[in-house]
Amino acid sequence: MEEAKPLNFLEEIVSKDLAQGKHQSILTRFPPEPNGYLHIGHAKSICLNFGLAKRYGGATNLRFDDTNPVTEDTEYVDSIRNDIKWLGFDWVDEFYASDYFDQLYAFAVELIKKGLAYVEDATPEEIAAMKGTPTQPGTNSPCRSRSVEENLDLFERMKNGEFKEGSRTLRAKVDMASPNMQLRDPLMYRIKFAHHHRTGDKWCIYPMYDFAHGQSDAIEHITHSICTLEFSSHRPLYNWFIEQLNLFPSTQYEFARLNLTYTVMSKRKLLQLVNEKHVTGWDDPRMPTISGLRRRGYTPESIRMFCDKIGVAQRENLIDVSLLEFCIREDLNKTALRRMVVFNPLKVVITNWPAGKVDMIESENNPEDETAGTRLVPFSGEIYIEQDDFMENPPSKYFRLGIGNYVRLKAGYIIKAESVIKDEQGNVTEVHCTYEPNSRSGEDTSGIKAKGTLHYVSAAHAIPVTVREYDRLFKVENVAATDDDFRTLLNPDSLTIVENALAEPAFLDDDTNSRYQFMRKGYFTLDKDTEGKNLIFNRTVTLKDGWAKAGN
RNA sequence: UGGUCUAUGGUGUAAUUGGUAACACGUCUGUUUUUGGUACAGAAGAGUCUAGGUUCGAGACCUAGUGGACCAACCA
């Protein structure tokens, strides 16, 4: 048996709550605002919320936190639902904060009647001034002493659209001197004559996050409301509303959000990258969005593995993107079909190969998985290898092709370079080799030990393909830590397009699997831009490369 | 002249007070290999931010200091 993994702090809380009978079962929720696409940081939250429920036999709601109609859109709702499902999770109920607008309005009236909320006439600037600062207490607004009747009347007229946008708000009467800024009479409602994606034009007042989130949790009887650290200071307010309104005691817990090296995680910045066309869209394979990672070739399994490995705690963190890359390699190594693709072709002529002969060689689709079967690879007297795989005067540790040394062509024969042909500039344009007829893979009686094995394509059979090589989006590890405009830190080499790579023909009749390992290159996936036979591949991640790392 | 949270190898996460700190990624060696991949074997790397205190005993508890994060949007 495997050793039990230690519980994270949230699992400890849940298991204790269950053991002590505080709850019979648990209900969590994933509460995105539909104002952008989900990213890998959301994946952490999704895995946490759904994972916790799954582990302890509970369930999870999907609830869209749609209290700000000016930034929200159904396009985002659709993408969010799609991404969660793709990640492999199912919600028991789908709700919207806007489902509760009537109830929330009634809650507000109740608080007014209890003398715990009042209509504010001050401008945003005046309200900010009265709030004080973290080190100085705020001052009470003149409106704070309005009568219940007047507040009731004004709030109803706010709802009825009698006042201009921005002219009045509803505030909770808590404590203007609290050291916690969130408690200094926070806003509950503001006037917005905006069309809502679900409620249409029914409302012209919309609740703020603080007056919607906790109550929504309580209405749904969420037992454990898990959010990120920056909401810690909202927790007393979250509890205050629930207590004053006497609702189901949902409880908020906070964890540290995910930060990843060489990328940004703020929705605002991601939106900016999209709007300013630094990337092609939310699903650009360089984006840390779920849709971007999907298009890049990441699997749901690899993302879940990653979320599992990074753990959950309450301290700030910056995860090395190499861990994410490890997770996708780990997954794809076991599942991706092996294929050969030459990116920078160098012609090799095998001078002793019988004219016109084509040998169809059987090659395994995946050495890690016998059930993946085999395919046939054409081998002929004219092939292409990678320019990097030949050196006229190789150093001693180089075990690829060089004049006078042997190399194995994957699944094929052993060849030896004899001579080169050069152009006027002295560049090698063709390598002439001889092959060992009795070295065919599987029936090799030559006794020759070739140091290296190369990938290649047969010139007459190769198909041209386009390869998009993606690299990290930013040049610096910790993008958020610098004061510079983050856009100046973009990596100019985040995308390299190889227009005429040459691929073995097996791609043409393979529609079973869209994720491949291009041997000795990396993992690649077919892009949706592919039309007909013009195949376009995205590089998901390179293979680990000890040779390159050693400084070659 | 505030409040809250936080501090363990390069990174992330453990160690639920009783053997000079474990696991993963990364790094470095070596073996195997028809992928310089994978697999396998091994190594280096922290003495737990600092100072006090409690205790027979502190990475853990307490106090203070220091560093970091968050809080003053009619955003969430």
XYZ file of C-alpha atoms (C1' of nucleotides) in Angstrom:
628
model
C 0.000 0.000 0.000
C 1.048 3.554 -0.624
C 1.606 5.777 2.316
C -1.244 8.154 2.992
C -0.519 11.656 1.812
C -0.688 14.148 4.659
C -3.797 16.309 4.719
C -3.623 19.938 3.731
C -5.056 22.446 6.152
C -8.451 22.547 4.430
C -8.746 18.778 4.410
C -7.943 18.828 8.090
C -10.709 21.327 8.761
C -13.243 19.369 6.747
C -12.373 16.011 8.239
C -12.563 17.500 11.714
C -15.913 19.157 11.006
C -17.269 15.862 9.760
C -15.805 13.848 12.629
C -17.177 16.226 15.236
C -20.589 16.324 13.612
C -20.515 20.014 12.785
C -21.741 18.971 9.352
C -23.277 15.706 8.152
C -21.920 16.310 4.667
C -20.107 19.089 2.941
C -21.038 21.397 0.087
C -18.469 23.598 -1.609
C -18.783 25.993 -4.493
C -16.698 27.373 -7.305
C -17.725 31.025 -7.739
C -16.200 32.610 -10.860
C -17.164 36.033 -12.078
C -18.016 35.721 -15.775
C -15.721 38.529 -16.854
C -12.823 36.570 -18.314
C -11.531 33.125 -19.124
C -10.395 30.683 -16.477
C -6.664 30.268 -15.951
C -4.384 27.765 -14.261
C -4.881 29.609 -10.954
C -8.598 28.902 -11.215
C -7.707 25.290 -11.940
C -6.099 25.163 -8.496
C -9.296 26.472 -6.939
C -11.440 24.103 -8.998
C -9.346 21.080 -8.040
C -9.516 22.205 -4.432
C -13.249 22.798 -4.232
C -14.337 19.829 -6.308
C -11.554 17.649 -4.933
C -12.472 18.350 -1.327
C -16.112 17.507 -1.957
C -15.205 14.375 -3.857
C -12.808 13.156 -1.207
C -15.280 13.651 1.627
C -18.389 12.505 -0.185
C -19.883 15.948 -0.650
C -20.822 18.014 -3.653
C -19.921 21.258 -5.357
C -22.034 23.998 -6.871
C -21.030 26.166 -9.759
C -22.122 29.706 -9.013
C -21.473 32.633 -11.263
C -20.793 35.750 -9.240
C -22.552 38.056 -11.664
C -23.127 41.207 -9.654
C -21.395 43.622 -12.011
C -23.217 43.656 -15.364
C -20.871 46.122 -17.014
C -17.938 43.684 -17.173
C -19.768 40.383 -17.477
C -20.838 38.442 -20.518
C -22.387 35.124 -21.506
C -19.343 34.356 -23.674
C -17.439 33.998 -20.439
C -20.164 31.899 -18.830
C -19.952 29.415 -21.691
C -16.166 29.223 -21.648
C -16.104 28.716 -17.885
C -18.623 25.881 -17.973
C -16.697 24.266 -20.804
C -13.327 24.545 -19.072
C -14.532 23.042 -15.798
C -16.033 20.076 -17.615
C -12.898 19.630 -19.679
C -10.868 19.530 -16.479
C -13.039 16.602 -15.492
C -15.359 18.010 -12.860
C -19.145 18.088 -12.533
C -21.208 20.411 -10.429
C -24.358 19.304 -8.676
C -26.172 22.638 -9.169
C -25.579 25.651 -11.328
C -26.553 28.983 -9.807
C -26.029 32.663 -10.384
C -25.768 35.355 -7.747
C -28.369 37.120 -9.882
C -30.802 34.305 -9.032
C -30.845 35.853 -5.560
C -31.342 39.513 -6.433
C -34.895 39.563 -5.035
C -33.824 37.801 -1.874
C -30.813 40.074 -1.490
C -33.047 43.110 -1.856
C -35.249 41.767 0.903
C -32.187 41.197 3.091
C -31.179 44.810 2.549
C -34.632 46.040 3.572
C -34.402 43.855 6.666
C -31.097 45.419 7.651
C -32.487 48.912 7.088
C -35.401 48.090 9.364
C -32.970 46.879 11.994
C -31.141 50.176 11.726
C -28.113 48.425 10.302
C -28.053 49.986 6.846
C -28.541 53.456 5.449
C -28.722 55.325 2.173
C -25.626 57.389 1.480
C -25.748 60.601 -0.568
C -22.049 61.331 -0.675
C -19.914 61.126 -3.798
C -17.279 58.404 -4.175
C -14.602 60.954 -3.281
C -16.431 62.046 -0.148
C -17.013 58.470 0.895
C -13.337 57.681 0.425
C -12.367 60.741 2.470
C -14.682 59.740 5.315
C -13.227 56.229 5.321
C -9.946 57.474 6.768
C -6.816 55.454 6.210
C -5.514 52.172 7.599
C -3.777 54.148 10.322
C -6.522 56.703 10.935
C -10.137 56.041 11.851
C -12.920 57.160 9.564
C -15.664 59.619 10.351
C -19.385 59.036 10.355
C -21.346 60.214 7.367
C -24.158 62.702 8.031
C -26.471 60.189 6.336
C -25.669 57.606 8.974
C -28.351 59.011 11.296
C -31.225 58.941 8.819
C -34.441 57.450 10.066
C -35.469 53.952 9.141
C -38.489 55.351 7.288
C -36.421 57.702 5.204
C -33.902 54.971 4.402
C -36.684 52.603 3.375
C -38.189 55.246 1.151
C -34.913 56.266 -0.455
C -33.768 52.682 -1.023
C -37.034 51.805 -2.707
C -36.734 54.841 -4.920
C -33.157 53.821 -5.753
C -34.566 50.508 -6.891
C -37.268 52.280 -8.881
C -34.708 54.221 -10.838
C -35.544 57.644 -9.463
C -31.926 58.594 -8.833
C -29.009 59.091 -11.131
C -26.298 56.480 -11.440
C -23.652 57.099 -8.815
C -25.735 59.541 -6.831
C -26.607 57.289 -3.918
C -25.564 53.979 -2.364
C -26.730 51.736 0.394
C -24.207 51.177 3.168
C -24.036 48.820 6.102
C -23.797 50.522 9.472
C -20.894 48.703 11.099
C -17.987 50.680 12.541
C -16.258 53.667 10.955
C -13.407 53.385 13.456
C -12.651 49.718 12.898
C -9.000 48.930 12.228
C -10.362 46.672 9.505
C -11.185 48.917 6.564
C -13.789 46.449 5.315
C -15.906 47.193 8.344
C -16.020 50.965 7.859
C -19.614 51.046 6.655
C -19.076 49.076 3.449
C -21.216 49.657 0.387
C -23.994 47.145 -0.160
C -25.723 48.465 -3.258
C -24.910 50.861 -6.053
C -27.005 52.279 -8.872
C -26.123 51.045 -12.364
C -28.445 51.465 -15.302
C -26.868 48.513 -17.008
C -28.294 45.583 -18.885
C -27.624 42.338 -17.059
C -26.880 39.152 -19.001
C -29.569 37.290 -17.077
C -31.910 39.740 -15.391
C -32.009 42.106 -18.335
C -33.282 45.542 -17.351
C -35.178 44.470 -14.264
C -32.701 46.075 -11.894
C -30.906 49.376 -11.779
C -29.319 48.656 -8.432
C -26.820 45.850 -8.016
C -25.378 44.348 -4.833
C -21.664 44.579 -4.146
C -19.550 41.446 -3.774
C -19.635 41.650 0.021
C -23.394 41.817 0.112
C -23.845 38.999 -2.375
C -21.211 36.381 -1.838
C -21.722 35.327 1.750
C -25.499 35.394 1.503
C -25.370 33.342 -1.667
C -23.235 30.807 0.160
C -25.701 30.783 3.023
C -28.731 30.448 0.761
C -27.146 27.398 -0.867
C -26.036 26.026 2.520
C -22.410 25.970 1.447
C -20.523 24.495 4.394
C -16.998 25.499 3.405
C -16.543 28.643 1.357
C -13.003 28.608 0.052
C -11.417 31.700 -1.410
C -8.021 33.297 -1.831
C -5.987 35.102 0.817
C -6.874 38.660 -0.191
C -10.391 38.076 1.099
C -9.198 37.367 4.626
C -10.018 40.862 5.755
C -13.537 40.450 4.366
C -14.240 37.470 6.583
C -15.482 39.529 9.563
C -17.915 41.267 7.224
C -18.913 37.962 5.654
C -19.769 36.738 9.143
C -21.435 40.002 10.155
C -24.028 39.847 7.374
C -24.738 36.190 8.044
C -25.193 36.847 11.760
C -27.304 39.970 11.403
C -29.561 38.221 8.895
C -29.573 35.004 10.882
C -28.630 32.801 7.938
C -27.061 29.396 7.515
C -23.554 29.743 8.972
C -21.380 29.207 5.926
C -17.753 29.697 6.846
C -15.024 31.240 4.767
C -11.490 29.826 4.555
C -8.632 31.338 2.615
C -5.713 29.771 0.750
C -2.804 31.261 -1.170
C -3.422 31.757 -4.851
C -1.166 30.178 -7.445
C 1.613 32.191 -9.000
C 3.650 30.706 -11.836
C 7.042 31.756 -13.142
C 7.289 33.483 -16.520
C 3.618 34.366 -16.759
C 0.901 36.575 -15.298
C -2.223 35.452 -13.543
C -4.240 38.629 -13.235
C -7.395 38.662 -15.316
C -6.907 42.340 -15.990
C -3.471 41.742 -17.482
C -4.594 38.717 -19.437
C -7.462 40.740 -20.883
C -4.990 43.448 -21.811
C -2.777 40.947 -23.632
C -5.806 39.833 -25.614
C -7.159 43.314 -26.336
C -3.796 44.717 -27.354
C -3.121 41.679 -29.526
C 0.080 40.608 -27.854
C -1.447 37.164 -28.171
C -4.009 35.880 -30.637
C -6.779 35.409 -28.078
C -7.733 33.934 -24.726
C -6.828 30.521 -26.093
C -3.443 31.490 -27.493
C -1.189 28.550 -26.570
C 1.129 30.904 -24.687
C -1.622 32.013 -22.321
C -1.883 30.448 -18.850
C -5.620 30.085 -19.442
C -7.230 26.668 -19.392
C -8.221 27.168 -23.023
C -4.671 28.228 -23.908
C -3.146 25.232 -22.179
C -5.667 22.980 -23.884
C -4.737 24.362 -27.292
C -1.088 24.040 -26.374
C -1.664 20.332 -25.895
C -1.923 20.023 -22.126
C -4.192 17.260 -20.888
C -6.724 17.561 -18.049
C -4.838 14.789 -16.275
C -1.592 16.744 -16.360
C -3.233 19.870 -14.955
C -4.885 17.917 -12.175
C -1.567 16.252 -11.397
C 0.036 19.674 -11.220
C -2.625 21.039 -8.872
C -2.141 18.023 -6.681
C 1.631 18.465 -6.535
C 1.712 22.165 -5.721
C -0.166 21.655 -2.471
C -2.341 24.092 -0.583
C -1.211 26.492 2.110
C -1.548 30.057 3.314
C 1.735 31.572 2.310
C 2.567 33.347 -0.901
C 4.177 31.120 -3.481
C 5.748 31.220 -6.909
C 5.698 27.834 -8.571
C 8.397 27.023 -11.075
C 6.811 26.387 -14.475
C 9.166 23.414 -14.828
C 6.845 21.542 -12.477
C 3.950 22.059 -14.885
C 6.192 20.887 -17.703
C 7.172 17.821 -15.734
C 3.493 16.946 -15.298
C 2.659 17.123 -18.991
C 5.768 15.167 -19.990
C 4.916 12.547 -17.415
C 1.443 12.129 -18.904
C 2.329 12.380 -22.575
C 5.306 10.049 -22.333
C 2.863 7.262 -21.640
C 0.228 8.232 -24.175
C 1.620 10.229 -27.105
C 2.287 8.469 -30.405
C 5.885 8.660 -31.617
C 6.444 10.232 -34.999
C 9.406 11.608 -36.911
C 9.480 15.198 -38.131
C 12.535 17.008 -39.477
C 12.510 20.742 -38.783
C 15.637 21.914 -40.627
C 16.228 19.371 -43.361
C 19.645 18.324 -44.601
C 19.654 15.958 -47.564
C 21.359 12.604 -47.133
C 22.022 10.428 -50.171
C 22.769 6.777 -49.537
C 25.057 5.969 -52.397
C 24.921 2.186 -52.160
C 21.143 1.970 -51.788
C 19.505 0.063 -54.674
C 17.994 2.561 -57.119
C 14.280 3.071 -56.654
C 13.970 0.741 -53.681
C 11.659 1.688 -50.830
C 11.752 -0.322 -47.640
C 8.688 -0.029 -45.423
C 9.884 -0.437 -41.864
C 7.678 -1.252 -38.930
C 8.197 1.074 -35.976
C 6.601 1.154 -32.565
C 4.093 3.926 -31.849
C 5.071 4.130 -28.208
C 7.846 2.180 -26.496
C 6.103 2.810 -23.155
C 2.894 1.191 -24.336
C 2.831 -1.996 -26.389
C -0.877 -1.685 -27.025
C -0.224 1.479 -29.012
C 0.874 -0.747 -31.899
C 3.150 0.064 -34.809
C 3.161 1.981 -38.077
C 5.158 1.693 -41.289
C 7.923 4.184 -42.011
C 9.307 4.462 -45.562
C 13.067 4.216 -45.926
C 14.800 5.035 -49.215
C 18.063 6.172 -50.752
C 17.288 9.858 -50.317
C 16.347 11.073 -46.906
C 16.406 14.188 -44.796
C 17.905 14.484 -41.369
C 18.165 17.475 -39.014
C 20.948 19.923 -39.867
C 21.947 19.782 -36.200
C 22.516 16.078 -36.530
C 25.490 16.384 -38.842
C 28.914 17.893 -38.257
C 31.786 17.720 -40.660
C 34.334 17.831 -37.872
C 32.539 16.646 -34.778
C 33.963 16.932 -31.255
C 34.601 13.672 -29.448
C 31.390 13.626 -27.397
C 29.209 14.164 -30.444
C 27.512 10.915 -31.324
C 25.466 11.992 -34.251
C 26.513 11.867 -37.912
C 30.031 12.939 -38.913
C 32.416 11.987 -41.666
C 33.560 8.454 -41.039
C 31.254 7.589 -38.159
C 28.244 5.372 -37.856
C 24.789 6.345 -36.812
C 21.520 4.419 -36.601
C 18.495 5.776 -38.410
C 15.608 5.039 -36.074
C 13.972 1.712 -36.881
C 16.047 1.571 -40.091
C 19.642 1.001 -41.033
C 23.072 2.052 -39.851
C 24.756 4.564 -42.141
C 28.195 6.107 -42.374
C 28.976 9.536 -43.775
C 31.527 9.501 -46.577
C 31.581 12.952 -48.120
C 29.734 16.257 -48.383
C 28.642 18.633 -51.095
C 28.828 22.342 -50.328
C 27.440 25.535 -51.835
C 29.519 28.618 -52.721
C 29.358 29.847 -49.122
C 30.776 26.610 -47.876
C 27.566 25.344 -46.286
C 26.976 21.657 -46.404
C 23.997 21.030 -48.681
C 24.181 17.286 -49.025
C 25.816 14.415 -47.197
C 26.729 11.263 -49.021
C 26.580 8.122 -46.968
C 26.747 4.383 -47.321
C 24.460 2.019 -45.462
C 25.074 -1.401 -43.965
C 22.661 -3.766 -45.739
C 22.658 -6.265 -42.874
C 21.898 -3.699 -40.148
C 18.130 -3.474 -40.631
C 16.329 -2.960 -37.341
C 15.351 -6.199 -35.738
C 17.579 -8.277 -38.016
C 20.921 -6.577 -37.472
C 23.839 -8.950 -37.970
C 26.377 -6.247 -38.804
C 27.893 -6.185 -35.366
C 28.402 -2.445 -35.674
C 27.763 -0.331 -32.600
C 26.342 3.039 -33.608
C 26.594 5.633 -30.876
C 23.583 7.666 -31.869
C 20.155 7.204 -33.317
C 18.644 9.867 -35.548
C 15.170 10.635 -36.760
C 14.645 11.269 -40.477
C 12.119 11.260 -43.278
C 12.266 9.697 -46.725
C 12.518 12.518 -49.263
C 9.978 11.065 -51.638
C 7.428 10.356 -48.942
C 7.762 13.321 -46.606
C 4.872 15.715 -46.175
C 5.438 19.404 -45.416
C 3.896 20.608 -42.155
C 3.905 23.804 -40.143
C 5.204 23.755 -36.605
C 4.629 26.464 -34.041
C 7.292 26.364 -31.378
C 6.051 28.071 -28.246
C 8.232 29.293 -25.449
C 7.561 31.199 -22.218
C 5.457 34.335 -22.630
C 7.669 36.546 -20.482
C 11.399 37.022 -20.169
C 11.517 37.255 -16.391
C 10.688 34.718 -13.751
C 8.618 36.865 -11.458
C 6.652 39.204 -13.686
C 4.513 40.657 -10.916
C 7.535 41.593 -8.816
C 8.883 44.194 -11.204
C 7.739 47.790 -11.367
C 8.117 47.929 -15.132
C 5.110 47.818 -17.385
C 4.597 44.084 -17.699
C 4.237 44.408 -21.454
C 7.881 45.419 -21.779
C 8.799 42.052 -20.271
C 7.127 39.991 -22.967
C 9.438 37.436 -24.550
C 9.882 38.424 -28.218
C 10.751 34.807 -29.005
C 7.693 33.235 -27.421
C 6.630 31.948 -30.831
C 8.823 30.592 -33.630
C 7.105 29.258 -36.718
C 8.736 26.516 -38.747
C 6.990 26.726 -42.104
C 8.279 23.720 -43.987
C 9.112 20.984 -41.613
C 9.037 17.512 -43.152
C 6.970 14.809 -41.546
C 6.676 11.092 -42.080
C 3.487 10.180 -43.954
C 1.861 8.292 -41.067
C 0.140 11.529 -39.993
C -2.035 11.416 -43.084
C -3.995 8.393 -42.015
C -4.044 8.926 -38.298
C -7.144 10.400 -36.814
C -7.038 8.501 -33.561
C -4.812 10.710 -31.505
C -3.958 14.360 -31.838
C -1.060 14.373 -29.377
C 2.349 13.220 -30.553
C 5.914 12.975 -29.525
C 8.091 14.126 -32.381
C 11.041 11.929 -31.602
C 13.988 13.725 -30.057
C 12.046 17.006 -30.310
C 9.176 17.239 -27.918
C 5.437 16.835 -27.599
C 3.170 18.374 -30.195
C -0.514 18.617 -30.886
C -2.542 19.343 -33.967
C -3.816 22.928 -33.927
C -7.370 23.870 -34.779
C -6.087 26.158 -37.551
C -5.258 23.030 -39.555
C -7.212 22.913 -42.818
C -7.281 19.839 -45.000
C -3.866 18.323 -45.512
C -1.919 21.367 -44.410
C -1.130 20.168 -40.904
C -0.274 22.716 -38.237
C 1.258 21.559 -34.986
C 1.746 23.356 -31.685
C 4.673 22.456 -29.503
C 3.362 21.589 -26.077
C 6.753 21.171 -24.446
C 10.219 20.072 -25.477
C 11.787 16.838 -24.400
C 14.378 17.180 -21.683
C 17.639 17.744 -23.469
C 20.795 16.850 -21.599
C 22.966 17.484 -24.662
C 21.730 21.051 -25.023
C 21.914 21.629 -21.297
C 25.554 20.598 -21.306
C 26.141 23.686 -23.405
C 25.980 22.354 -26.956
C 0.853 56.059 13.510
C -3.522 50.644 12.386
C -5.182 45.662 11.464
C -4.886 40.696 9.439
C -2.039 36.779 7.370
C 2.747 34.720 6.707
C 8.304 32.954 7.260
C 11.380 25.159 6.713
C 17.127 23.191 0.833
C 16.914 26.792 -5.630
C 11.144 26.075 -5.923
C 6.806 23.992 -3.632
C 4.861 21.134 0.238
C 5.560 17.770 4.878
C 7.171 16.782 9.814
C -0.428 16.782 14.029
C 5.638 19.003 20.508
C 10.236 13.335 22.166
C 16.004 10.301 17.289
C 20.900 16.736 14.382
C 14.128 17.676 9.279
C 10.835 14.154 4.802
C 8.756 14.114 -0.242
C 8.283 16.151 -5.243
C 10.294 19.290 -9.013
C 14.974 21.317 -10.311
C 20.494 20.473 -10.168
C 24.710 16.978 -10.501
C 26.860 11.511 -11.077
C 26.457 6.812 -13.002
C 23.810 2.395 -15.457
C 20.484 0.840 -19.277
C 18.570 2.435 -23.936
C 17.586 1.899 -31.720
C 14.679 8.948 -28.674
C 21.404 12.726 -25.601
C 13.826 10.979 -24.024
C 12.015 7.175 -20.595
C 13.522 3.817 -16.704
C 16.919 2.649 -12.793
C 20.777 3.736 -9.056
C 23.092 7.481 -6.382
C 24.794 12.540 -4.767
C 24.920 17.528 -3.411
C 21.867 21.101 -1.271
C 18.152 23.556 4.635
C 19.745 22.760 10.672
C 13.841 25.555 10.089
C 14.243 34.583 9.512
C 16.436 36.898 14.372
C 16.408 37.423 19.744
C 14.385 36.088 24.090
C 10.873 32.885 26.866
C 7.953 28.230 28.355
C 9.615 23.004 28.667
C 13.588 17.557 30.659
C 13.034 18.546 25.344
C 10.814 23.685 20.387
C 10.760 23.698 13.211
C 6.214 23.446 16.065
C 3.858 27.005 21.761
C 4.442 32.476 23.800
C 6.618 37.597 23.290
C 9.267 41.102 20.564
C 11.915 42.324 16.284
C 12.833 41.737 11.014
C 11.259 40.396 5.966
C 7.014 39.464 2.714
C 1.689 39.716 1.376
C -3.112 41.879 1.908
C -6.712 45.943 3.451
C -8.520 52.926 2.271
C -12.637 50.309 -6.206
C -20.056 52.603 -6.494
C -14.316 45.536 -8.931
C -14.507 40.529 -7.494
